[in-house]
Amino acid sequence: MNPSRECAGCGEQEEALITFPVSTLRRLCTDCLLKEHRNLFCPICLQVYLTPPPPQETLACLNCPSIAHLRCPSSAAADSPFTCPPCSDPNFSFFPKSHLLDQESSAADALVAAASISAVLMNNAAAGLKKEAEEKILAAKEAKKRAKEALGNLQDLVVKQKALEKKKNSNNPNPNKRKNSDR
């Protein structure tokens, strides 16, 4: 088994075409990615929400964060309870492993939705990492400034110490000779 091609959600081996990296340490197959991010798309038509749809045009699943369009044909009426397909059927799959992309347009729609969600997640992660890097750069600049100040203070102390030692030695030209007061 090749762990780089293994889904972190279901553990199955997947083709590279339908495996999306969610982070550097975790990979999800199309089906698991869609199941983990149900709030980012309509579970009926698989349209990815770039902006959340207005609440009066949607139905929320009773069991999970899925939000379906009210206009989608499989959605229940606004006044009846709605359960999304994955919650209705424990064996439900957005991307059944047995379907080929050219045979099933819903599988292609699932792949496109998963790719869009993956792109959004990776862009968000990249933005977060960029912000973290910028904060670390600022912290490093501040630390460098403080270190430079500390080195300057240390240099001043060393110069003063040497001046005191020189003054002490000039007052007592022979440090080994005993003073009159020491006798």
CSV table of C-alpha atoms in Angstrom, one decimal:
chain,number,residue,atom,x,y,z
A,1,MET,CA,0.0,0.0,0.0
A,2,ASN,CA,1.2,3.5,-0.9
A,3,PRO,CA,0.4,5.8,2.1
A,4,SER,CA,0.7,8.9,0.0
A,5,ARG,CA,-2.3,7.7,-2.1
A,6,GLU,CA,-4.4,6.5,0.9
A,7,CYS,CA,-7.3,8.6,2.0
A,8,ALA,CA,-7.0,9.8,5.6
A,9,GLY,CA,-10.8,9.5,6.0
A,10,CYS,CA,-11.7,6.1,4.7
A,11,GLY,CA,-8.3,4.5,4.3
A,12,GLU,CA,-8.9,3.4,0.7
A,13,GLN,CA,-6.4,3.7,-2.1
A,14,GLU,CA,-7.5,6.3,-4.6
A,15,GLU,CA,-6.4,7.4,-8.0
A,16,ALA,CA,-4.4,10.5,-8.1
A,17,LEU,CA,-7.1,12.2,-10.1
A,18,ILE,CA,-9.6,12.2,-7.2
A,19,THR,CA,-7.2,12.7,-4.3
A,20,PHE,CA,-6.9,16.2,-2.9
A,21,PRO,CA,-4.4,17.4,-0.3
A,22,VAL,CA,-6.2,19.1,2.5
A,23,SER,CA,-3.0,19.9,4.4
A,24,THR,CA,0.6,18.7,4.1
A,25,LEU,CA,-0.1,15.8,6.4
A,26,ARG,CA,-3.6,14.7,5.3
A,27,ARG,CA,-5.1,13.6,2.1
A,28,LEU,CA,-8.8,12.9,1.5
A,29,CYS,CA,-10.6,11.2,-1.4
A,30,THR,CA,-13.3,13.1,-3.2
A,31,ASP,CA,-16.1,11.5,-1.2
A,32,CYS,CA,-14.5,12.1,2.2
A,33,LEU,CA,-13.6,15.7,1.4
A,34,LEU,CA,-17.2,16.4,0.5
A,35,LYS,CA,-18.6,14.6,3.5
A,36,GLU,CA,-16.2,16.5,5.9
A,37,HIS,CA,-17.1,19.9,4.3
A,38,ARG,CA,-20.9,19.6,3.8
A,39,ASN,CA,-21.5,23.2,4.8
A,40,LEU,CA,-19.6,24.5,1.8
A,41,PHE,CA,-21.9,23.2,-1.0
A,42,CYS,CA,-25.4,22.1,-1.7
A,43,PRO,CA,-25.6,18.3,-1.2
A,44,ILE,CA,-28.3,18.0,-3.9
A,45,CYS,CA,-26.9,20.0,-6.9
A,46,LEU,CA,-23.3,20.0,-5.6
A,47,GLN,CA,-22.9,23.8,-6.2
A,48,VAL,CA,-20.1,25.2,-4.1
A,49,TYR,CA,-21.0,28.2,-2.0
A,50,LEU,CA,-18.6,31.0,-2.7
A,51,THR,CA,-20.8,33.2,-0.6
A,52,PRO,CA,-23.5,31.7,1.7
A,53,PRO,CA,-26.9,31.7,0.1
A,54,PRO,CA,-29.7,33.7,1.8
A,55,PRO,CA,-31.3,31.7,4.6
A,56,GLN,CA,-34.8,32.1,3.1
A,57,GLU,CA,-33.6,30.2,0.0
A,58,THR,CA,-32.1,27.2,1.8
A,59,LEU,CA,-32.9,24.2,4.0
A,60,ALA,CA,-30.6,23.1,6.8
A,61,CYS,CA,-30.1,19.4,7.5
A,62,LEU,CA,-31.4,18.3,10.9
A,63,ASN,CA,-28.3,16.2,11.6
A,64,CYS,CA,-25.3,18.0,10.1
A,65,PRO,CA,-24.2,21.4,8.8
A,66,SER,CA,-25.4,20.7,5.2
A,67,ILE,CA,-27.3,23.5,3.6
A,68,ALA,CA,-29.4,22.7,0.5
A,69,HIS,CA,-31.0,25.1,-2.0
A,70,LEU,CA,-34.8,25.2,-1.5
A,71,ARG,CA,-35.1,25.1,-5.3
A,72,CYS,CA,-33.2,21.8,-5.7
A,73,PRO,CA,-35.6,19.1,-6.8
A,74,SER,CA,-34.7,16.6,-4.1
A,75,SER,CA,-35.1,19.1,-1.3
A,76,ALA,CA,-38.0,18.9,1.0
A,77,ALA,CA,-40.5,21.7,1.4
A,78,ALA,CA,-39.5,24.6,3.6
A,79,ASP,CA,-42.0,23.6,6.2
A,80,SER,CA,-41.0,19.9,6.5
A,81,PRO,CA,-37.8,18.6,8.1
A,82,PHE,CA,-34.8,18.2,5.7
A,83,THR,CA,-32.2,15.5,6.0
A,84,CYS,CA,-29.3,15.6,3.5
A,85,PRO,CA,-28.5,12.5,1.4
A,86,PRO,CA,-25.5,11.4,3.5
A,87,CYS,CA,-27.5,11.6,6.7
A,88,SER,CA,-30.5,9.8,5.1
A,89,ASP,CA,-28.4,6.9,3.9
A,90,PRO,CA,-25.3,5.7,5.8
A,91,ASN,CA,-24.0,4.0,2.6
A,92,PHE,CA,-24.4,7.2,0.5
A,93,SER,CA,-21.4,8.3,-1.5
A,94,PHE,CA,-21.0,11.6,-3.4
A,95,PHE,CA,-18.4,9.9,-5.6
A,96,PRO,CA,-19.2,6.1,-5.8
A,97,LYS,CA,-16.0,4.2,-6.5
A,98,SER,CA,-17.7,2.1,-9.1
A,99,HIS,CA,-18.6,5.0,-11.4
A,100,LEU,CA,-16.4,6.3,-14.1
A,101,LEU,CA,-16.3,10.0,-14.7
A,102,ASP,CA,-17.5,9.7,-18.3
A,103,GLN,CA,-20.5,7.5,-17.4
A,104,GLU,CA,-22.0,9.6,-14.6
A,105,SER,CA,-22.4,13.4,-14.7
A,106,SER,CA,-23.1,13.5,-11.0
A,107,ALA,CA,-19.7,12.0,-10.3
A,108,ALA,CA,-18.1,14.7,-12.5
A,109,ASP,CA,-20.1,17.3,-10.5
A,110,ALA,CA,-18.8,15.8,-7.3
A,111,LEU,CA,-15.2,15.9,-8.6
A,112,VAL,CA,-15.6,19.6,-9.6
A,113,ALA,CA,-17.2,20.4,-6.2
A,114,ALA,CA,-14.4,18.6,-4.3
A,115,ALA,CA,-11.7,20.4,-6.4
A,116,SER,CA,-13.3,23.8,-5.7
A,117,ILE,CA,-13.5,23.1,-2.0
A,118,SER,CA,-10.0,21.8,-1.9
A,119,ALA,CA,-8.8,25.0,-3.7
A,120,VAL,CA,-10.6,27.2,-1.2
A,121,LEU,CA,-9.1,25.2,1.7
A,122,MET,CA,-5.6,25.3,0.3
A,123,ASN,CA,-5.9,29.1,-0.4
A,124,ASN,CA,-7.1,29.7,3.2
A,125,ALA,CA,-4.2,27.6,4.5
A,126,ALA,CA,-1.7,29.5,2.4
A,127,ALA,CA,-3.1,32.8,3.6
A,128,GLY,CA,-2.8,31.6,7.2
A,129,LEU,CA,0.8,30.5,6.7
A,130,LYS,CA,1.6,33.8,5.0
A,131,LYS,CA,0.2,35.7,7.9
A,132,GLU,CA,2.1,33.5,10.3
A,133,ALA,CA,5.4,34.1,8.4
A,134,GLU,CA,4.9,37.8,8.3
A,135,GLU,CA,4.3,37.8,12.1
A,136,LYS,CA,7.5,35.8,12.6
A,137,ILE,CA,9.5,38.2,10.3
A,138,LEU,CA,8.3,41.2,12.5
A,139,ALA,CA,9.2,39.3,15.7
A,140,ALA,CA,12.6,38.5,14.3
A,141,LYS,CA,13.2,42.1,13.3
A,142,GLU,CA,12.3,43.2,16.8
A,143,ALA,CA,14.5,40.5,18.4
A,144,LYS,CA,17.4,41.6,16.2
A,145,LYS,CA,16.9,45.2,17.2
A,146,ARG,CA,16.9,44.3,20.9
A,147,ALA,CA,20.0,42.1,20.5
A,148,LYS,CA,21.8,45.0,18.8
A,149,GLU,CA,20.9,47.3,21.7
A,150,ALA,CA,22.0,44.7,24.2
A,151,LEU,CA,25.3,44.3,22.4
A,152,GLY,CA,25.8,48.1,22.4
A,153,ASN,CA,25.1,48.2,26.1
A,154,LEU,CA,27.5,45.3,26.7
A,155,GLN,CA,30.2,47.1,24.7
A,156,ASP,CA,29.6,50.3,26.8
A,157,LEU,CA,30.0,48.3,30.0
A,158,VAL,CA,33.2,46.7,28.7
A,159,VAL,CA,34.7,50.1,27.8
A,160,LYS,CA,33.8,51.5,31.2
A,161,GLN,CA,35.2,48.4,33.0
A,162,LYS,CA,38.5,48.8,31.1
A,163,ALA,CA,38.6,52.5,31.9
A,164,LEU,CA,38.1,51.7,35.6
A,165,GLU,CA,40.9,49.1,35.5
A,166,LYS,CA,43.2,51.5,33.7
A,167,LYS,CA,42.5,54.2,36.2
A,168,LYS,CA,43.0,51.8,39.1
A,169,ASN,CA,46.3,50.6,37.5
A,170,SER,CA,47.5,54.2,36.9
A,171,ASN,CA,46.9,55.1,40.6
A,172,ASN,CA,48.9,52.1,41.6
A,173,PRO,CA,51.7,51.6,39.1
A,174,ASN,CA,53.0,48.4,40.7
A,175,PRO,CA,50.1,46.3,41.8
A,176,ASN,CA,52.5,43.8,43.6
A,177,LYS,CA,54.1,46.5,45.8
A,178,ARG,CA,52.5,46.8,49.2
A,179,LYS,CA,51.0,50.1,50.2
A,180,ASN,CA,52.1,51.9,53.3
A,181,SER,CA,48.7,51.4,54.8
A,182,ASP,CA,48.9,47.6,54.2
A,183,ARG,CA,52.1,47.3,56.4
